PDB file of C-alpha atoms in Angstrom:
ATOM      1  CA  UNK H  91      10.593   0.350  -2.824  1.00  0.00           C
ATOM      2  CA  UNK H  92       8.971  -0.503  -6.313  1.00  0.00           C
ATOM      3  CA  UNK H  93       9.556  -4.130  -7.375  1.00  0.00           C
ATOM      4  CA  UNK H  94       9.029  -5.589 -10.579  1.00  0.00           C
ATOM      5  CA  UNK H  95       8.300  -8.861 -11.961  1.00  0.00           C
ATOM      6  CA  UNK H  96       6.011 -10.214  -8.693  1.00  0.00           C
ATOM      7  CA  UNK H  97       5.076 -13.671  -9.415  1.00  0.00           C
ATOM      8  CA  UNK H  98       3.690 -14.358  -6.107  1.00  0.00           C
ATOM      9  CA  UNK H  99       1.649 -13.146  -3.155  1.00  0.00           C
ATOM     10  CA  UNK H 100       3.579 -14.436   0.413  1.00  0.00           C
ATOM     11  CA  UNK H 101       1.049 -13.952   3.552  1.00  0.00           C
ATOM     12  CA  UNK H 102       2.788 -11.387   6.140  1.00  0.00           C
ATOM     13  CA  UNK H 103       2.356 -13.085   9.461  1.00  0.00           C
ATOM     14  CA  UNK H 104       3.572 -10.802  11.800  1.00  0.00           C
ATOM     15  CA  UNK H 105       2.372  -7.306  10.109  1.00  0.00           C
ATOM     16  CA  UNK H 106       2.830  -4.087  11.943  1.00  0.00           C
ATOM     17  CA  UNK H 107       2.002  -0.786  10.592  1.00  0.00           C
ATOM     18  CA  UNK H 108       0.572   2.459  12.173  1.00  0.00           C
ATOM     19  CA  UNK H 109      -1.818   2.401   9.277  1.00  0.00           C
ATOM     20  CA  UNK H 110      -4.427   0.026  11.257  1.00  0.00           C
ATOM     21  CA  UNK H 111      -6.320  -0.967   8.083  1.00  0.00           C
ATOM     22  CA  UNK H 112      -3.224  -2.569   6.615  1.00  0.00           C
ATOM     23  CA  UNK H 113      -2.030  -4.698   9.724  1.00  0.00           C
ATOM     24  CA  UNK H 114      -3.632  -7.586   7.695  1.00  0.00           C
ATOM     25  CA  UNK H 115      -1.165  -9.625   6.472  1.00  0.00           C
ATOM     26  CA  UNK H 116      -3.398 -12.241   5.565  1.00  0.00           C
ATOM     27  CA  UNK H 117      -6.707 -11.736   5.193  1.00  0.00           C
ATOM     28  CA  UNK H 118      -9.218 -14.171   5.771  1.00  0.00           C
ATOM     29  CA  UNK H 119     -11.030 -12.463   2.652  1.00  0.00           C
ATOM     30  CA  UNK H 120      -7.857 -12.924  -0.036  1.00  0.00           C
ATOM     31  CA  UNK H 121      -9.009 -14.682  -2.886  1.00  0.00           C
ATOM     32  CA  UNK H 122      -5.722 -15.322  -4.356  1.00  0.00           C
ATOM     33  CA  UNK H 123      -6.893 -16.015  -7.983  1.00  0.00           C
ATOM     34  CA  UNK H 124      -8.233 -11.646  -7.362  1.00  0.00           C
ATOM     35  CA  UNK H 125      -4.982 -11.014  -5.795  1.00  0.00           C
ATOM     36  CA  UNK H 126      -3.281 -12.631  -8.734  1.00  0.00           C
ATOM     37  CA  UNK H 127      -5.496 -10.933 -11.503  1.00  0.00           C
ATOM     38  CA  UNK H 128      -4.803  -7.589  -9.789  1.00  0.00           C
ATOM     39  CA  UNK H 129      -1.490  -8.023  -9.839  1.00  0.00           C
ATOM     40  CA  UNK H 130      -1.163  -8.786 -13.263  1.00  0.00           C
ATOM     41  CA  UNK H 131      -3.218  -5.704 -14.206  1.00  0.00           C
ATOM     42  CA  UNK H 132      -0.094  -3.882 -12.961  1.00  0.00           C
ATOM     43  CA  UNK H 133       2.453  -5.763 -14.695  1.00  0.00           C
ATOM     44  CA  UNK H 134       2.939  -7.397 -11.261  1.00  0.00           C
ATOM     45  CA  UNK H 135       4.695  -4.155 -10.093  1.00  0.00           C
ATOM     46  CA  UNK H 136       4.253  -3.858  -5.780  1.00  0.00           C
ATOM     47  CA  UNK H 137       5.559  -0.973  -3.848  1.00  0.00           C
ATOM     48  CA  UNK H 138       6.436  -0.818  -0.565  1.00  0.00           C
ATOM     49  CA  UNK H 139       6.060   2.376   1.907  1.00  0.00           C
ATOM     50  CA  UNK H 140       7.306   3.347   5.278  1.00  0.00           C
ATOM     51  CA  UNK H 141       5.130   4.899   8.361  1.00  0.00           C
ATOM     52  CA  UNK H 142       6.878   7.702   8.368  1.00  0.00           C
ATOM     53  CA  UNK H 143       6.109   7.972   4.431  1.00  0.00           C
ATOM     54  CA  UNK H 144       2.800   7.738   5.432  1.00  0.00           C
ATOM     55  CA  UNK H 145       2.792   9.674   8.072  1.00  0.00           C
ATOM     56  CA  UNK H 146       4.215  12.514   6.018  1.00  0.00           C
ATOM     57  CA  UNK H 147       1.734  12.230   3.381  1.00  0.00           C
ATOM     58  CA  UNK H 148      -1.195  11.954   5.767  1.00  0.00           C
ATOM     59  CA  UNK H 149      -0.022  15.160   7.303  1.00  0.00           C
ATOM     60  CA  UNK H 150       0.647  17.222   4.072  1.00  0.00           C
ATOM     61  CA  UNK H 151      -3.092  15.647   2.930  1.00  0.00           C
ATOM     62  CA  UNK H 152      -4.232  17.237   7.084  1.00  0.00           C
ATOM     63  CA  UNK H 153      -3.101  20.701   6.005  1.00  0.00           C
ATOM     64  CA  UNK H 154      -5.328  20.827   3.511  1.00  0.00           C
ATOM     65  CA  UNK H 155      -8.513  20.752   5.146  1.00  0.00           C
ATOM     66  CA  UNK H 156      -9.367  17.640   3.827  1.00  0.00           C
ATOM     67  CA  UNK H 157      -8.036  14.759   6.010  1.00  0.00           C
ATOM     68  CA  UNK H 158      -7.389  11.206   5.677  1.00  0.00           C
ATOM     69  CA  UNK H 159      -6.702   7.966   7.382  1.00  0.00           C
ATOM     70  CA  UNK H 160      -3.116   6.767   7.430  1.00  0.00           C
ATOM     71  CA  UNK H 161      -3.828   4.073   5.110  1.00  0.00           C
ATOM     72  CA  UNK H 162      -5.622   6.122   2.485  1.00  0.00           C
ATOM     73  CA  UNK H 163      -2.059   8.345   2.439  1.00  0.00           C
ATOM     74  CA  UNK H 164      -0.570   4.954   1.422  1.00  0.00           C
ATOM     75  CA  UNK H 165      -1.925   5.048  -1.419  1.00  0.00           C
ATOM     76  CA  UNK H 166      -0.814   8.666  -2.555  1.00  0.00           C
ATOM     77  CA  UNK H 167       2.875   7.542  -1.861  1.00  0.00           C
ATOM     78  CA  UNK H 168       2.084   5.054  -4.233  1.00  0.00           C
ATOM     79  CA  UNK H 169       0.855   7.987  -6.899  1.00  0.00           C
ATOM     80  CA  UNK H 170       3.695   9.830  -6.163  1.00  0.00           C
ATOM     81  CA  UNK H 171       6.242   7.166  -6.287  1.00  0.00           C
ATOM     82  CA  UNK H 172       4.873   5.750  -9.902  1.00  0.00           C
ATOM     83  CA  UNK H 173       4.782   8.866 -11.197  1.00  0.00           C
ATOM     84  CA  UNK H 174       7.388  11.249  -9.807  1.00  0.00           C
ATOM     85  CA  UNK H 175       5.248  13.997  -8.386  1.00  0.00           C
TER      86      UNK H 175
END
């Protein structure tokens, strides 16, 4: 799901997520005024993705030789999704 027009960033307290790396729903790290810049760098547009989106990606990504961790296939669902590969 691609939403536009996010004006703010809401802490996920309860995240679950195969993809280990982003079961941080609110990092002690977030600098919200980054978060916020970031976000506006992207006309505040957020995507959403499922495991088994990423689970699919990670294993097309396997086949290849080349290999990734489930949340670096996050991101190519995000390629994909932007730009209708």
């Amino acid at each position: 799901m691609i939403a536009q027009e996010k004006n703010d960033l809401t802490p996920e307290h309860f995240p679950y997520t195969r993809a280990s790396a982003l079961n941080i729903g609110n990092p002690p790290s977030w600098k919200k005024e980054k978060a916020m810049y970031t976000l506006r760098q992207t006309n505040r547009m957020t995507i959403s993705v499922t495991d088994d989106e990423i689970l699919d990606v990670k294993a097309i990504i396997d086949k290849s030789g080349i290999g990734c961790e489930p949340a670096s296939a996050a991101c190519w669902i995000t390629k994909i999704s932007v730009s209708g590969d």
